[in-house]
Coordinates of C-alpha atoms in Angstrom, one line a residue:
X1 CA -1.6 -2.5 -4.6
X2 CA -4.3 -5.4 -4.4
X3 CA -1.4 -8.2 -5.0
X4 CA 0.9 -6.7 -2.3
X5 CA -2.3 -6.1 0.3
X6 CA -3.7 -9.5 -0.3
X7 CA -0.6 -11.6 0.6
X8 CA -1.0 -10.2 3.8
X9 CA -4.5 -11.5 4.9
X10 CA -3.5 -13.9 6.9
X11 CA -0.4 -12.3 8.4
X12 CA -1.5 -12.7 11.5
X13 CA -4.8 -15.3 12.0
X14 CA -2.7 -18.2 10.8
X15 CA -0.1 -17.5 13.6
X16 CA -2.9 -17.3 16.8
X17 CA -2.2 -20.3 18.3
X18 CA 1.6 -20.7 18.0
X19 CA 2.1 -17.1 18.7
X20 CA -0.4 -17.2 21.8
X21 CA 1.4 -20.2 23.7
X22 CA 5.0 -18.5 23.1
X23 CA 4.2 -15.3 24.4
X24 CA 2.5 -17.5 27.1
X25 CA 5.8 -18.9 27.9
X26 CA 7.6 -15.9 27.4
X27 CA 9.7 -17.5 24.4
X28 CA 9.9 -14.0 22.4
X29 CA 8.0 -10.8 23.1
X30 CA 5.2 -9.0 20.8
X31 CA 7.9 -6.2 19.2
X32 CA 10.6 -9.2 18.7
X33 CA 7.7 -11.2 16.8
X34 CA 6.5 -8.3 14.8
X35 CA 10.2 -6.8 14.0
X36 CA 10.8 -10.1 12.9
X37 CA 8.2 -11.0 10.3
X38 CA 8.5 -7.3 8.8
X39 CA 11.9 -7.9 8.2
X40 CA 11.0 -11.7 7.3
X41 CA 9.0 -10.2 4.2
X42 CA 11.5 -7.6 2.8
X43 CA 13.4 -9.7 0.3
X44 CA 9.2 -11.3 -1.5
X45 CA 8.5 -7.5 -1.1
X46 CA 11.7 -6.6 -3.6
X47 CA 11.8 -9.3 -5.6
X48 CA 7.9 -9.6 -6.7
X49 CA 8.1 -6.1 -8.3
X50 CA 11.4 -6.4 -9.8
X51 CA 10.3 -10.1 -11.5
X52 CA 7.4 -7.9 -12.8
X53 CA 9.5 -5.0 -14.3
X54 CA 12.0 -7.4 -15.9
X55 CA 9.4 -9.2 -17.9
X56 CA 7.3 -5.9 -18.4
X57 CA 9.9 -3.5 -18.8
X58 CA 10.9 -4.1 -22.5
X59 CA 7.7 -3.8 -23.9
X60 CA 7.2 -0.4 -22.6
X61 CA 9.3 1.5 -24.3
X62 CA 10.8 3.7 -21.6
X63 CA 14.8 4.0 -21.0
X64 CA 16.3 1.4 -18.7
X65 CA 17.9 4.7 -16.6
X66 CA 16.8 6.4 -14.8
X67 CA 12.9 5.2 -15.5
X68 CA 13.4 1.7 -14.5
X69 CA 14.9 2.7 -10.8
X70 CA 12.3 5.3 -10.8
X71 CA 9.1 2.8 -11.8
X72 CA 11.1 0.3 -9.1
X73 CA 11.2 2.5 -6.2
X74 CA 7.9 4.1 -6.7
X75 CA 6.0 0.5 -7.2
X76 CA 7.7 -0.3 -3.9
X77 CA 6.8 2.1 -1.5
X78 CA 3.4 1.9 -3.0
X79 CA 3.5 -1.6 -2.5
X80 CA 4.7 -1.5 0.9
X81 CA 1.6 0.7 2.2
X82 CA -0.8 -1.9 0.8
X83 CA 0.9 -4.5 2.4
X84 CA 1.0 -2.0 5.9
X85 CA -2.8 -1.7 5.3
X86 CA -3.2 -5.5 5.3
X87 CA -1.5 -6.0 8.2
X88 CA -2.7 -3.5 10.0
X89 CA -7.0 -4.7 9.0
X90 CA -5.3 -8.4 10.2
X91 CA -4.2 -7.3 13.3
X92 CA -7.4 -5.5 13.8
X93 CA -9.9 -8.1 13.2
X94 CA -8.0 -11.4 13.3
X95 CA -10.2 -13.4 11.1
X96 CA -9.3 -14.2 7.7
X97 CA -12.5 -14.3 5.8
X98 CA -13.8 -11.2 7.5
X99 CA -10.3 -9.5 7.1
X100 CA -10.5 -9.9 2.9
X101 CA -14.2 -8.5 3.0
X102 CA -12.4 -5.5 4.9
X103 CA -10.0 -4.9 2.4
X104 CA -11.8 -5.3 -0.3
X105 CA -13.8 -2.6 1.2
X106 CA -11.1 -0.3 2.0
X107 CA -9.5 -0.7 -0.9
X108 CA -12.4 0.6 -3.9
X109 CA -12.8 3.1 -0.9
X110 CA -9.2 4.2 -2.0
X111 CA -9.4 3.7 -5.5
X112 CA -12.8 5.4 -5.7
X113 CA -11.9 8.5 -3.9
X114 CA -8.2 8.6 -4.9
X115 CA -9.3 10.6 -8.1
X116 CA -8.8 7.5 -10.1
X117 CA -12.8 6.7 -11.6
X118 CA -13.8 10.4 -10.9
X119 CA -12.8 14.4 -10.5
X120 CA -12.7 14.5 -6.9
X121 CA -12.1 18.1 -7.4
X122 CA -15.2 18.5 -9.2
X123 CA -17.3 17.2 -6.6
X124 CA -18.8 19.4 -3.7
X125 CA -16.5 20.4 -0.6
X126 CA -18.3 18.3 1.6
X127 CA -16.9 15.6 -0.6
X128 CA -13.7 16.2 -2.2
X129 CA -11.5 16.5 1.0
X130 CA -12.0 12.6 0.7
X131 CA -8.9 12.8 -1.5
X132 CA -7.0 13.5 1.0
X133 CA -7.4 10.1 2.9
X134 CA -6.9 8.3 -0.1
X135 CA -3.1 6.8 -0.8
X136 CA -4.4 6.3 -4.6
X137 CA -4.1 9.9 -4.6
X138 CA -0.8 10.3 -3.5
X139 CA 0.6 7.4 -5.3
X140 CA -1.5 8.1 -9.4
X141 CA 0.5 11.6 -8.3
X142 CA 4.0 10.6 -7.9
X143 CA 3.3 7.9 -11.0
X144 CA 2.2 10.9 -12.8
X145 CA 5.0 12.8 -12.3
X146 CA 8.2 10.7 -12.3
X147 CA 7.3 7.9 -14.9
X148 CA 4.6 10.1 -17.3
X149 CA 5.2 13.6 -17.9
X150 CA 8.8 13.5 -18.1
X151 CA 8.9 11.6 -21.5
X152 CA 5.4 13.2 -22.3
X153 CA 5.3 15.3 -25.6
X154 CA 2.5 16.4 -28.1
X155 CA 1.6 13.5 -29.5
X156 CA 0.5 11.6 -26.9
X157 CA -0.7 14.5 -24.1
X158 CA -0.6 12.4 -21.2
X159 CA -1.4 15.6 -19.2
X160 CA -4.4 16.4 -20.8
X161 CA -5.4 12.3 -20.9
X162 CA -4.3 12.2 -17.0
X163 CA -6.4 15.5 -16.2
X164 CA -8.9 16.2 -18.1
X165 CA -10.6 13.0 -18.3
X166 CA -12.2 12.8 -15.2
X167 CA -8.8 12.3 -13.1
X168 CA -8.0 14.0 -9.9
X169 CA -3.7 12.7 -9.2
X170 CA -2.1 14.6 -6.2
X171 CA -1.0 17.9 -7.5
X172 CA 1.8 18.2 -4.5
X173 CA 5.4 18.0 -5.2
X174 CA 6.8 14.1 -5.6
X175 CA 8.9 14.8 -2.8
X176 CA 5.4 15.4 -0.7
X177 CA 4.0 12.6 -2.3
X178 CA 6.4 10.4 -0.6
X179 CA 6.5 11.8 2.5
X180 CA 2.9 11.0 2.4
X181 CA 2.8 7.3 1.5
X182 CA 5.5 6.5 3.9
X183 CA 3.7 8.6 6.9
X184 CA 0.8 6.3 5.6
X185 CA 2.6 3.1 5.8
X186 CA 4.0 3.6 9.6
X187 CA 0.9 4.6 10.4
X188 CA -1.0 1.7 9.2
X189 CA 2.1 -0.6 11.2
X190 CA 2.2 1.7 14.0
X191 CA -2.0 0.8 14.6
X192 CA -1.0 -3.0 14.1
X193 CA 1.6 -3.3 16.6
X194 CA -0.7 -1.5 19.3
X195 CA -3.6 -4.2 17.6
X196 CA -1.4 -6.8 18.9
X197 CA 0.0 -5.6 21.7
X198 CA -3.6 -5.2 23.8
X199 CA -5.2 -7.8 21.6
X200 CA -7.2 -10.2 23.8
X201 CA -6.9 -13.4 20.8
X202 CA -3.2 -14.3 21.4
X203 CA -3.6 -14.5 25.0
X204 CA -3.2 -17.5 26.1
X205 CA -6.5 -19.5 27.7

């Protein structure tokens, strides 16, 4: 999810200026700008995960159906709420440099508490709700169970490796899981349209 989110750090700062004099001059409006560069980035958003798998894919081992589709589908809805995070921490802050110190930020912040370095379920109350807010959480989950226990067996226990070495995944149904990273993803767009809709840096001076 780092790749995905870091291609968007600039989504927006880049495009101040240009963007600024247009609306200005009343060329396009804010949704027709923003419709347009979310649907602009849908066929880099496919194809960068796909290249991936195609090179990846026959050294893992798994079947081509239905894994592959699976792995596919999953890596881009994941993929799709890092880039909605970026976008959204762009339209919030509008700088660059101070954007990428953001996400790098908000990112370990979702790693860390996502159940991915520690139990979050070990740790006290007061703490382990934290899971919750993570999408690491979600997404480890629905990795977990589409792509891993399905062709787990005995020999290689990824249950037990998963969680019982200090792993916490989302322990809701895959069809939850989803639900989740996609209410996470409009969110995250949701907050950047209303960022750039009241945002005082692309009115024109």
């Amino acid at each position: 999810s780092w790749g995905p989110a870091f291609q968007q750090l600039g989504h927006f700062p880049r495009e101040r200026d240009v963007l600024a004099k247009e609306l200005a001059s009343e060329v396009y409006s804010v949704e027709a700008f923003f419709l347009s560069k979310q649907i602009a980035e849908l066929p880099i958003s496919c194809l960068m995960p796909l290249a991936f798998y195609v090179i990846v894919w026959p050294f893992v081992g798994f079947p081509i159906v239905p894994a592959f589709f699976v792995a596919y589908g999953c890596t881009l809805l994941v993929s799709w709420v890092a880039s909605s995070l970026a976008v959204c921490l762009s339209a919030l802050i509008f700088d660059t440099d101070r954007t990428m110190t953001v996400t790098i930020i908000v990112l370990v912040y979702q790693m860390c508490c996502g159940g991915f370095f520690v139990d979050m379920t070990g740790q006290p109350a007061a703490v382990s709700w934290v899971r919750y807010t993570s999408y690491w959480y979600y997404a480890c989950g629905l990795f977990l169970k589409l792509l891993a226990l399905p062709y787990d067996d005995a020999a290689k226990d990824v249950r037990h490796e998963a969680l019982g070495h200090g792993h916490s995944f989302s322990t809701f149904s895959a069809g939850v899981d989803c639900a989740v990273l996609f209410g996470f993803g409009l969110t995250f767009r949701a907050i950047a349209y209303v960022a750039l809709k009241v945002s005082p840096k692309i009115r024109f001076a």
